[in-house]
Amino acid sequence: MSGVTASKTAITYLRVSTVDQATRGGREEGFSIPAQREANTRKAESLGAIIIEEFVDAGESGTSAVKRPELQRMLAYVREHQVDYCIVHKLDRLARSRADDVSIHFALKQAGVTLVSTSENIDETPSGMLMHGIMSSIAEFYSRNLANEVTKGMVQKASTGGTVSRAPLGYKNIHVTDELGRINRTVEIDVSRAHLVTWAFYRYSEGDVTLRGLLDELTARGLRTRPTPKWPSRPLTVTVLHKLLRNPYYKGEIHYRSVIYPGLHEPLVDPDTWQQVQDLLSAHATAGTHQRTNNHYLRGSVYCGSCGSRLMVTKARNRWGTEYRNLICSGRARKITDCQRQAMAAELIEELIEDEYRSIALSPELRDSIEELVLEDFDHLRDASAEERKQMEAQRIELAAQRQKLLDAHYAGAIPVDLLKSEQERIATQLHRIQEQLTVVDADFEQARSVLADTLDLTRDCHSAYLEASDNTRRLFNQAFFAKIYIDEDDETRERSVRVDYNEPFDHLLSRLVPARVHHELEAKKTARPALPESGSEVDTGGTAKVQGSHTDTLVELEGHNKYQVPVVDPANSQPDPIWNRARSNAPMAAEI
């Protein structure tokens, strides 16, 4: 400012919209930050003002004033300091929203600050205010129109299988130049991380590791996030790992604006394994088994028999440093019920539940009858598989055509996004069901026979299978058989016992069987029971006091031996159960069921 004495003060505000512009000095917005600074400095000199403070939002969008930290700091600064001018290169550097422009301009006027643009002729005259309003409206129109065009381009890219956002961990964004010299943005596999991501899915699908345990293993193997201009590379967190395992991108799908598209990128995991991981994650959430350090396979399955609240697993140490686990009533611990149940040793409850599995068994005769009936159905399925496969293939082709027509209609603007999403979900569900049925049809029937035999052999002694199972398999056992496991306690003797609510279909099947604990009580009362009546005498079938059995560790039917059988009736519809009675009619009743 040669020969001019600066008597005015000014501040400048600089902004670029993207981090790329801020770091590379691009010209997409017209000027880089250094160029804006130079123009604003020249303007200040022409006004005879000295710049006392500079505010720079690098890589911040102009569509929201609230999200720009330097803009907010500038508005606070002018309220506390004497400032004559606020200099910007263009009005759209200050705001791309008419509402934001009005509020920012009002705040500056309240502080006695005059807004100056180096590129536009705005002042406090009527023509200057008109120009200000026009330029502000143009900036908002440009922003909204640009957003609309970008959205349409991203939808088109997603519909062709392209990745429209930053590639997830295991992939990386790259620029590829084609034979015509055009630069295409795409993704490729990150060889340093992809194998670890794939391993994470297969490791978790085994079902015997928590998210925290999996994270520790991945960290030990060297999996870290990609570095960014703001953040260095660092280990994952449990939340990030959970989102990674939930991301359908890894099985080859693109989800954009609630629409599912098949991706062009190479999947890191097959759909079956991905779905198995989702089932495990959902099973943990459904049972209330969050991934915690204090994890136990009974968590989420056991309930207080007094108040019905869930039992929580806790750890404690005695004065000698020995650690042990207890089950406590959550209703009492959180003071939401008046339950007075004391803490129970987890080891004791484990033994009670192990003993309850003695009651889940099938006699050899009943096992053979069930196998015969199922194999008979297998033969019918095999005969019908050829025709059924043709029908399902035709249905799959028709659904694929419907999905393509649906996308075409969406691109043409004929259907809204919400309808597109619901229809896509319907078609995807039907395609998944058909694929499952095709898998069943294509299955090896001889292998199915072998699996059936092994499974039925297992049902002959669930107790032994449960004892030999890992903790995770025991959790799956409990979730499969029982809706809830109640732990009861006798008020006088303090003796504890197990009471269960079965899941379907076990509630229908196993309701006809007497638990082993009841049989133990009956055996204890045997000496007090009268002798059984002679053949032909009247038999009292009311109550369980007449139940008979030759083995106290297993169970017998409520009706006793064949001599005292009564028809089996389904309580839900008061009709005989055909499958159960078919099995019973084909197999002589044994004392050990």
C-alpha atoms as one frame of an Amber mdcrd trajectory, in Angstrom:
protein
   0.000   0.000   0.000   2.573   2.579  -1.135   1.729   6.109   0.016  -1.508
   5.021   1.713  -1.946   4.865   5.461  -4.119   1.924   6.432  -6.793   3.074
   8.847  -9.291   0.305   8.229  -9.200  -3.336   9.340 -10.311  -6.361   7.353
 -10.656 -10.108   7.657 -10.681 -12.585   4.770 -12.556 -15.843   4.321 -11.221
 -18.542   1.976 -12.863 -21.869   1.088 -12.596 -24.826  -1.266 -15.176 -27.605
  -1.319 -13.050 -30.739  -1.409  -9.953 -32.050   0.296  -8.531 -32.769  -3.158
  -8.746 -29.082  -4.039  -7.250 -28.072  -0.738  -4.255 -30.392  -1.106  -3.645
 -30.292  -4.831  -4.560 -26.727  -5.647  -7.131 -27.718  -8.261  -9.121 -25.212
 -10.324 -12.508 -26.929 -10.251 -14.035 -24.065  -8.196 -12.183 -21.400 -10.164
  -9.374 -20.528  -7.731  -7.190 -22.336  -5.268  -6.717 -21.087  -1.726  -3.425
 -19.302  -2.587  -5.104 -17.584  -5.538  -8.056 -16.508  -3.360  -5.645 -15.159
  -0.766  -3.784 -13.108  -3.365  -6.994 -11.602  -4.811  -8.342 -10.752  -1.353
  -5.065  -9.090  -0.414  -5.199  -6.862  -3.486  -8.793  -5.910  -2.655  -7.833
  -4.967   0.898  -5.061  -2.721  -0.415  -7.487  -0.979  -2.747  -9.790  -0.306
   0.208  -6.940   1.033   2.306  -7.439  -1.739   4.878  -5.043  -4.079   6.612
  -5.884  -7.747   6.995  -5.793  -8.663  10.676  -7.130 -12.235  10.510  -7.645
 -14.979   7.933 -10.166 -17.813   8.095  -9.777 -20.882   5.850 -12.233 -23.774
   5.449 -10.281 -26.288   3.366 -12.394 -29.142   2.025 -15.731 -27.945   3.474
 -18.984 -27.786   1.488 -20.712 -24.416   1.178 -24.209 -25.883   1.487 -24.207
 -25.754   5.297 -22.842 -22.893   7.392 -23.140 -24.840  10.638 -20.689 -27.517
   9.509 -17.869 -25.046   8.671 -15.743 -24.496  11.788 -13.716 -21.563  10.439
 -16.858 -19.707   9.342 -18.310 -20.084  12.823 -15.046 -18.877  14.329 -15.125
 -15.851  12.004 -18.649 -14.891  13.093 -17.596 -15.153  16.730 -14.478 -13.075
  15.977 -16.374 -10.104  14.499 -18.601  -9.964  17.575 -15.568  -9.460  19.800
 -13.261  -7.334  17.599 -13.524  -4.118  15.625 -13.577  -5.096  11.929 -14.531
  -2.884   8.969 -14.535  -5.343   6.045 -15.067  -9.054   5.456 -13.479  -9.886
   2.111 -14.356 -12.988   0.072 -13.361 -13.860  -3.468 -16.940 -14.681  -4.528
 -20.227 -14.809  -2.665 -20.472 -18.562  -3.232 -17.296 -18.940  -1.146 -19.312
 -17.621   1.786 -22.561 -19.543   1.170 -24.322 -21.632  -1.455 -27.651 -21.384
   0.330 -29.849 -18.286   0.195 -30.899 -18.826   3.814 -27.269 -19.113   4.986
 -26.332 -16.037   2.966 -29.046 -13.967   4.641 -28.123 -15.128   8.160 -24.362
 -14.579   7.627 -24.895 -11.158   6.056 -27.205 -10.172   8.922 -24.617 -11.269
  11.520 -21.924  -9.215   9.792 -24.149  -6.129   9.624 -25.009  -6.497  13.317
 -21.266  -6.401  14.058 -20.768  -3.338  11.811 -18.836  -5.280   9.153 -19.211
  -4.562   5.429 -19.177  -7.616   3.139 -16.901  -7.191   0.110 -16.469  -9.486
  -2.913 -13.397  -9.243  -5.083 -15.253 -10.608  -8.133 -18.722  -9.074  -7.813
 -19.853  -5.460  -7.480 -21.953  -5.533  -4.309 -22.455  -2.708  -1.827 -25.183
  -1.182   0.317 -26.833   0.696  -2.571 -30.170  -0.609  -3.933 -28.475  -1.859
  -7.090 -25.710  -3.450  -5.045 -28.241  -5.213  -2.790 -30.126  -6.419  -5.877
 -26.893  -7.784  -7.327 -26.141  -9.482  -4.003 -29.532 -11.216  -3.953 -29.225
 -12.329  -7.576 -25.718 -13.740  -7.124 -26.752 -15.532  -3.935 -29.733 -17.134
  -5.683 -27.537 -18.165  -8.616 -25.074 -19.790  -6.190 -27.887 -21.796  -4.560
 -29.281 -22.861  -7.946 -25.826 -23.968  -9.081 -25.303 -25.989  -5.899 -28.649
 -27.753  -6.072 -28.431 -28.423  -9.788 -24.908 -29.765  -9.392 -26.038 -32.071
  -6.567 -28.874 -33.369  -8.728 -26.571 -34.061 -11.666 -24.021 -35.767  -9.414
 -26.749 -37.957  -7.907 -27.978 -39.017 -11.351 -24.435 -39.867 -12.376 -23.856
 -41.914  -9.222 -27.138 -43.811  -9.689 -26.110 -44.626 -13.248 -22.695 -45.777
 -12.092 -24.193 -47.954  -9.335 -26.680 -49.487 -11.776 -23.784 -50.682 -13.923
 -22.027 -52.228 -10.922 -19.588 -49.410 -10.197 -18.477 -48.311  -6.738 -19.866
 -44.840  -5.981 -18.118 -44.182  -2.688 -14.806 -44.741  -0.978 -13.861 -48.396
  -1.295 -14.219 -50.364   1.948 -11.284 -51.964   3.709  -9.765 -54.675   1.513
 -10.217 -52.624  -1.660  -8.717 -49.362  -2.890  -9.856 -46.669  -5.284  -7.784
 -46.257  -8.431  -7.836 -44.225 -11.667  -7.573 -46.210 -14.885  -6.922 -44.624
 -18.293  -8.603 -46.404 -21.208  -7.403 -46.604 -24.824  -9.096 -43.279 -25.634
  -7.283 -41.466 -22.863 -10.362 -41.206 -20.628  -9.807 -41.541 -16.883 -12.173
 -43.937 -15.126 -12.472 -44.215 -11.370 -12.787 -47.808 -10.214 -11.635 -50.144
  -7.428  -9.207 -53.005  -7.146  -8.307 -55.450  -4.399  -5.891 -54.159  -1.763
  -3.511 -57.116  -1.660  -2.087 -56.085   1.710  -5.487 -56.228   3.455  -7.918
 -58.270   1.332  -6.719 -61.686   2.535  -7.162 -60.595   6.159 -10.717 -59.410
   5.493 -11.537 -62.744   3.827  -9.974 -64.610   6.729 -12.068 -62.570   9.186
 -15.326 -63.733   7.573 -14.338 -67.404   7.525 -12.925 -67.244  11.049 -16.077
 -65.712  12.486 -18.302 -68.145  10.569 -16.776 -70.973  12.618 -18.872 -69.655
  15.494 -16.391 -70.058  18.338 -14.949 -66.557  18.520 -16.317 -63.228  19.755
 -15.943 -59.936  17.930 -13.378 -58.837  20.503 -11.435 -62.062  20.094 -11.569
 -61.784  16.300 -10.378 -58.171  16.512  -7.410 -59.189  18.638  -6.460 -61.880
  16.132  -6.778 -59.473  13.181  -4.684 -56.849  14.958  -2.018 -59.442  15.698
  -2.006 -60.394  12.004  -1.442 -56.750  11.075  -4.812 -55.503   9.800  -5.018
 -51.718  10.043  -7.084 -48.970   8.447  -5.858 -47.097   5.393  -4.104 -43.798
   6.173  -5.846 -40.576   5.162  -4.678 -36.945   5.009  -6.276 -36.397   8.433
  -5.666 -39.730  10.159  -2.747 -42.167  10.166  -3.205 -45.913   9.794  -4.418
 -47.516  13.030  -5.980 -50.775  14.316  -9.692 -51.404  13.852 -12.255 -51.024
  16.621 -15.058 -53.460  17.502 -17.612 -51.098  15.939 -15.658 -50.856  12.683
 -15.225 -54.640  12.574 -18.948 -55.173  13.139 -19.780 -52.816  10.240 -17.224
 -54.621   8.074 -18.837 -58.005   8.722 -22.284 -56.555   7.965 -21.231 -54.934
   4.678 -22.799 -56.725   1.650 -20.158 -55.137  -0.602 -17.828 -58.009   0.280
 -20.178 -60.568  -1.312 -20.379 -58.553  -4.534 -23.392 -56.265  -4.044 -23.706
 -52.486  -4.387 -26.269 -50.809  -2.100 -27.015 -47.210  -3.090 -30.038 -45.095
  -2.143 -31.917 -48.171  -0.838 -31.444 -50.066  -4.125 -29.394 -53.251  -4.583
 -27.214 -53.694  -7.684 -24.819 -56.515  -8.659 -21.276 -55.121  -8.411 -18.446
 -55.394 -10.924 -15.817 -55.725  -8.210 -14.391 -59.085  -7.167 -16.075 -60.438
  -3.996 -13.873 -61.310  -1.038 -16.311 -63.845   0.435 -18.924 -66.205  -0.991
 -22.624 -65.431  -0.304 -23.155 -68.525   1.869 -20.335 -67.636   4.249 -21.473
 -64.013   4.352 -25.001 -65.113   5.268 -23.666 -67.485   7.908 -21.825 -64.570
   9.509 -25.045 -62.500   9.473 -26.939 -65.329  11.158 -24.320 -65.579  13.904
 -24.343 -61.825  14.492 -28.143 -61.809  14.614 -28.230 -64.830  16.916 -26.003
 -63.055  19.402 -28.159 -59.934  19.231 -31.427 -61.890  19.550 -30.237 -63.799
  22.592 -28.829 -60.666  24.189 -25.318 -62.107  23.975 -23.249 -59.017  23.306
 -19.567 -59.506  22.675 -18.111 -58.848  26.109 -15.092 -60.014  28.003 -17.357
 -61.755  30.520 -18.979 -64.028  27.957 -20.753 -67.287  28.768 -22.688 -69.719
  26.613 -25.737 -69.501  28.929 -25.969 -65.718  28.571 -29.343 -64.764  27.128
 -30.885 -68.225  27.592 -31.471 -68.535  31.346 -34.160 -66.741  33.359 -35.111
 -66.343  36.997 -37.878 -68.775  37.913 -39.230 -66.402  40.565 -39.755 -63.155
  38.621 -39.014 -64.130  34.994 -36.118 -61.677  34.579 -33.034 -62.618  32.612
 -30.130 -64.034  34.602 -26.819 -62.188  34.240 -23.379 -63.796  34.405 -20.952
 -62.053  36.749 -17.387 -62.666  37.871 -16.152 -62.456  41.438 -12.999 -63.206
  43.415 -12.678 -64.488  46.932 -10.052 -63.245  49.356  -7.606 -65.877  48.138
  -7.815 -64.585  44.568  -9.848 -67.456  43.160 -12.164 -66.307  40.385 -15.593
 -67.831  39.953 -18.794 -67.057  38.043 -22.281 -66.485  39.394 -25.710 -66.056
  37.856 -27.741 -63.222  39.365 -31.280 -62.038  38.694 -31.222 -58.881  36.547
 -34.587 -57.845  37.988 -33.151 -57.736  41.492 -29.797 -56.264  40.417 -31.470
 -53.381  38.580 -34.215 -53.027  41.211 -37.022 -53.363  38.677 -38.687 -56.277
  40.524 -39.046 -57.273  44.165 -37.233 -60.576  43.547 -35.118 -61.842  46.465
 -33.259 -64.592  44.591 -29.663 -64.968  45.768 -26.694 -65.400  43.456 -26.260
 -68.916  42.057 -23.020 -70.616  41.105 -22.804 -70.855  37.321 -21.199 -74.273
  37.578 -24.253 -75.644  39.415 -26.667 -74.233  36.815 -24.542 -75.725  34.033
 -24.876 -79.158  35.650 -28.653 -78.790  36.027 -29.032 -77.933  32.342 -26.735
 -80.798  31.371 -28.985 -83.145  33.330 -32.063 -81.683  31.593 -30.684 -82.920
  28.273 -31.159 -86.459  29.523 -34.861 -85.893  28.828 -34.261 -85.258  25.118
 -33.865 -88.732  23.661 -35.578 -91.136  21.302 -35.882 -94.866  21.755 -34.237
 -97.065  19.071 -37.668 -98.208  17.829 -39.009 -94.660  17.504 -35.778 -93.517
  15.883 -36.053 -96.237  13.225 -39.701 -95.406  12.569 -38.932 -91.711  12.043
 -36.077 -92.615   9.693 -38.355 -94.862   7.685 -40.960 -92.131   7.312 -38.414
 -89.472   6.309 -36.697 -91.754   3.810 -40.072 -92.452   2.286 -40.470 -88.699
   1.754 -36.943 -88.584   0.309 -37.951 -91.077  -2.356 -40.970 -88.973  -3.325
 -38.806 -85.858  -3.493 -36.257 -87.552  -5.707 -38.949 -88.678  -8.133 -40.402
 -85.179  -8.322 -37.073 -83.321  -8.425 -36.689 -83.237 -12.220 -40.049 -81.576
 -12.898 -39.694 -79.332  -9.871 -36.319 -78.129 -11.082 -37.748 -77.107 -14.442
 -40.479 -75.098 -12.748 -38.076 -73.327 -10.410 -35.664 -72.492 -13.228 -38.556
 -70.910 -15.122 -39.535 -68.933 -12.024 -35.959 -67.740 -11.557 -35.743 -66.517
 -15.159 -39.062 -64.716 -14.794 -37.987 -63.011 -11.536 -34.694 -61.903 -13.091
 -36.646 -60.338 -15.966 -38.971 -58.615 -13.487 -36.011 -57.148 -11.633 -34.544
 -55.742 -14.845 -37.900 -54.242 -15.862 -38.166 -52.721 -12.398 -34.796 -51.002
 -12.739 -35.651 -49.776 -16.240 -38.894 -48.278 -14.942 -37.014 -46.597 -12.099
 -34.494 -45.048 -14.493 -37.364 -43.764 -16.593 -38.889 -42.104 -13.509 -41.995
 -44.298 -13.588 -41.749 -45.617 -10.003 -40.496 -43.988  -6.762 -37.561 -45.227
  -4.709 -39.678 -46.634  -1.857 -41.675 -48.831  -4.238 -38.472 -49.894  -5.979
 -36.938 -50.909  -2.647 -39.945 -52.967  -1.546 -40.196 -54.730  -4.894 -36.468
 -55.460  -4.925 -36.723 -56.990  -1.468 -39.652 -59.153  -2.597 -37.821 -60.358
  -5.698 -34.589 -60.944  -3.775 -36.455 -62.987  -1.153 -38.120 -65.124  -3.796
 -34.865 -65.622  -5.697 -33.115 -66.643  -2.485 -35.888 -69.111  -1.690 -35.748
 -70.579  -5.196 -31.977 -70.886  -5.005 -32.275 -72.711  -1.694 -34.852 -75.055
  -3.188 -32.644 -75.686  -6.212 -29.797 -76.505  -3.870 -32.039 -79.003  -2.112
 -33.146 -80.499  -5.406 -29.564 -80.827  -6.596 -28.440 -82.361  -3.308 -27.000
 -85.830  -3.197 -29.786 -87.997  -1.819 -27.365 -90.651  -0.661 -25.464 -88.031
   1.320 -28.781 -86.818   2.740 -29.580 -90.360   3.850 -26.242 -90.574   5.607
 -26.736 -87.206   7.324 -30.233 -88.238   8.420 -28.908 -91.440   9.953 -26.166
 -89.561  11.812 -28.628 -86.960  13.048 -31.115 -89.501  14.326 -28.296 -91.405
  16.010 -27.418 -88.159  17.761 -30.985 -87.732  19.052 -30.721 -91.032  20.841
 -28.349 -89.408  23.306 -28.489 -85.591  23.261 -27.035 -85.583  26.736 -23.705
 -87.058  25.610 -23.597 -84.769  22.559 -24.193 -81.737  24.773 -21.454 -82.774
  27.189 -18.934 -83.153  24.360 -19.903 -79.893  22.623 -17.887 -76.660  22.722
 -19.288 -73.621  24.517 -20.483 -72.069  21.262 -22.173 -75.325  20.185 -23.832
 -75.542  23.596 -25.200 -72.032  23.055 -26.650 -73.155  19.705 -28.077 -76.283
  21.376 -29.885 -74.152  23.961 -31.136 -71.609  21.420 -32.414 -74.390  19.158
 -34.280 -76.386  21.808 -35.382 -73.796  24.359 -37.162 -70.454  24.141 -36.360
 -69.883  27.809 -34.665 -71.863  30.570 -36.030 -71.011  34.013 -34.061 -71.733
  37.181 -36.483 -72.473  40.034 -35.640 -72.605  43.716 -37.553 -74.298  46.519
 -38.315 -71.779  49.271 -37.768 -74.308  52.049 -34.973 -76.593  50.897 -33.269
 -74.025  48.623 -32.913 -76.838  46.106 -32.734 -75.613  42.511 -34.279 -77.170
  39.422 -34.732 -76.415  35.731 -37.993 -75.573  33.952 -37.985 -74.972  30.197
 -40.136 -73.487  27.440 -39.390 -75.358  24.218 -39.063 -73.775  20.791 -41.087
 -75.102  17.871 -41.292 -77.914  16.919 -39.829 -79.293  20.128 -42.646 -77.829
  22.206 -45.042 -80.091  20.302 -42.861 -83.177  20.329 -41.247 -83.058  23.754
 -44.352 -81.983  25.659 -45.333 -85.670  25.596 -42.232 -86.657  27.546 -41.564
 -86.552  31.268 -38.326 -84.777  32.306 -35.786 -86.855  34.180 -36.190 -84.792
  37.365 -39.913 -85.698  37.495 -39.052 -89.344  36.989 -36.581 -89.149  39.892
 -39.386 -87.843  42.101 -41.674 -90.648  40.976 -39.046 -93.255  41.755 -38.618
 -91.774  45.232 -42.350 -92.173  45.807 -42.512 -95.690  44.380 -42.682 -97.358
  47.766 -45.689 -95.222  48.684 -47.661 -96.116  45.504 -50.190 -98.974  45.467
 -49.495-101.963  43.301 -50.605-101.828  39.701 -54.028-103.396  39.020 -54.325
-106.802  37.531 -55.023-107.186  33.823 -58.578-106.184  33.047 -58.952-104.016
  36.125 -59.854-100.352  35.875 -56.852 -98.121  35.350 -56.700 -94.539  36.600
 -54.951 -92.483  33.910 -55.447 -89.112  35.545 -52.171 -87.565  36.680 -48.569
 -88.597  36.364 -48.480 -90.788  39.443 -49.085 -93.843  37.249 -46.084 -93.163
  34.970 -43.787 -96.140  34.663 -40.288 -96.593  33.343 -37.320 -98.835  33.818
 -34.560 -96.207  33.613 -34.444 -93.190  35.899 -31.878 -91.286  33.802 -34.054
 -91.071  30.716 -37.746 -90.466  30.297 -40.953 -92.238  29.516 -44.188 -91.115
  27.968 -46.881 -89.676  30.155 -49.080 -92.624  29.177 -46.651 -95.314  30.336
 -46.173 -98.589  28.426 -48.367 -99.789  25.576 -50.610-101.516  28.064 -51.848
 -98.157  29.333 -51.636 -96.066  26.126 -54.215 -93.395  25.339 -54.521 -91.530
  22.012 -52.027 -88.708  21.590 -53.844 -85.428  20.942 -52.397 -82.081  19.918
 -53.583 -79.576  22.565 -53.650 -76.767  19.963 -56.307 -78.304  17.726 -57.542
 -81.299  19.730 -56.763 -83.577  16.775 -54.484 -86.622  16.797 -50.941 -85.906
  15.616 -50.622 -88.053  12.432 -46.822 -88.085  12.187 -46.294 -88.862  15.853
 -48.956 -91.568  15.854 -47.591 -93.041  12.615 -44.206 -93.318  14.277 -45.753
 -94.794  17.404 -47.771 -97.311  15.428 -44.654 -98.463  13.575 -42.506 -98.811
  16.694 -43.358-100.761  19.862 -43.256 -98.543  22.935 -40.156 -98.985  25.052
 -39.611 -97.947  28.618 -36.650 -95.826  27.549 -37.655 -92.980  25.197
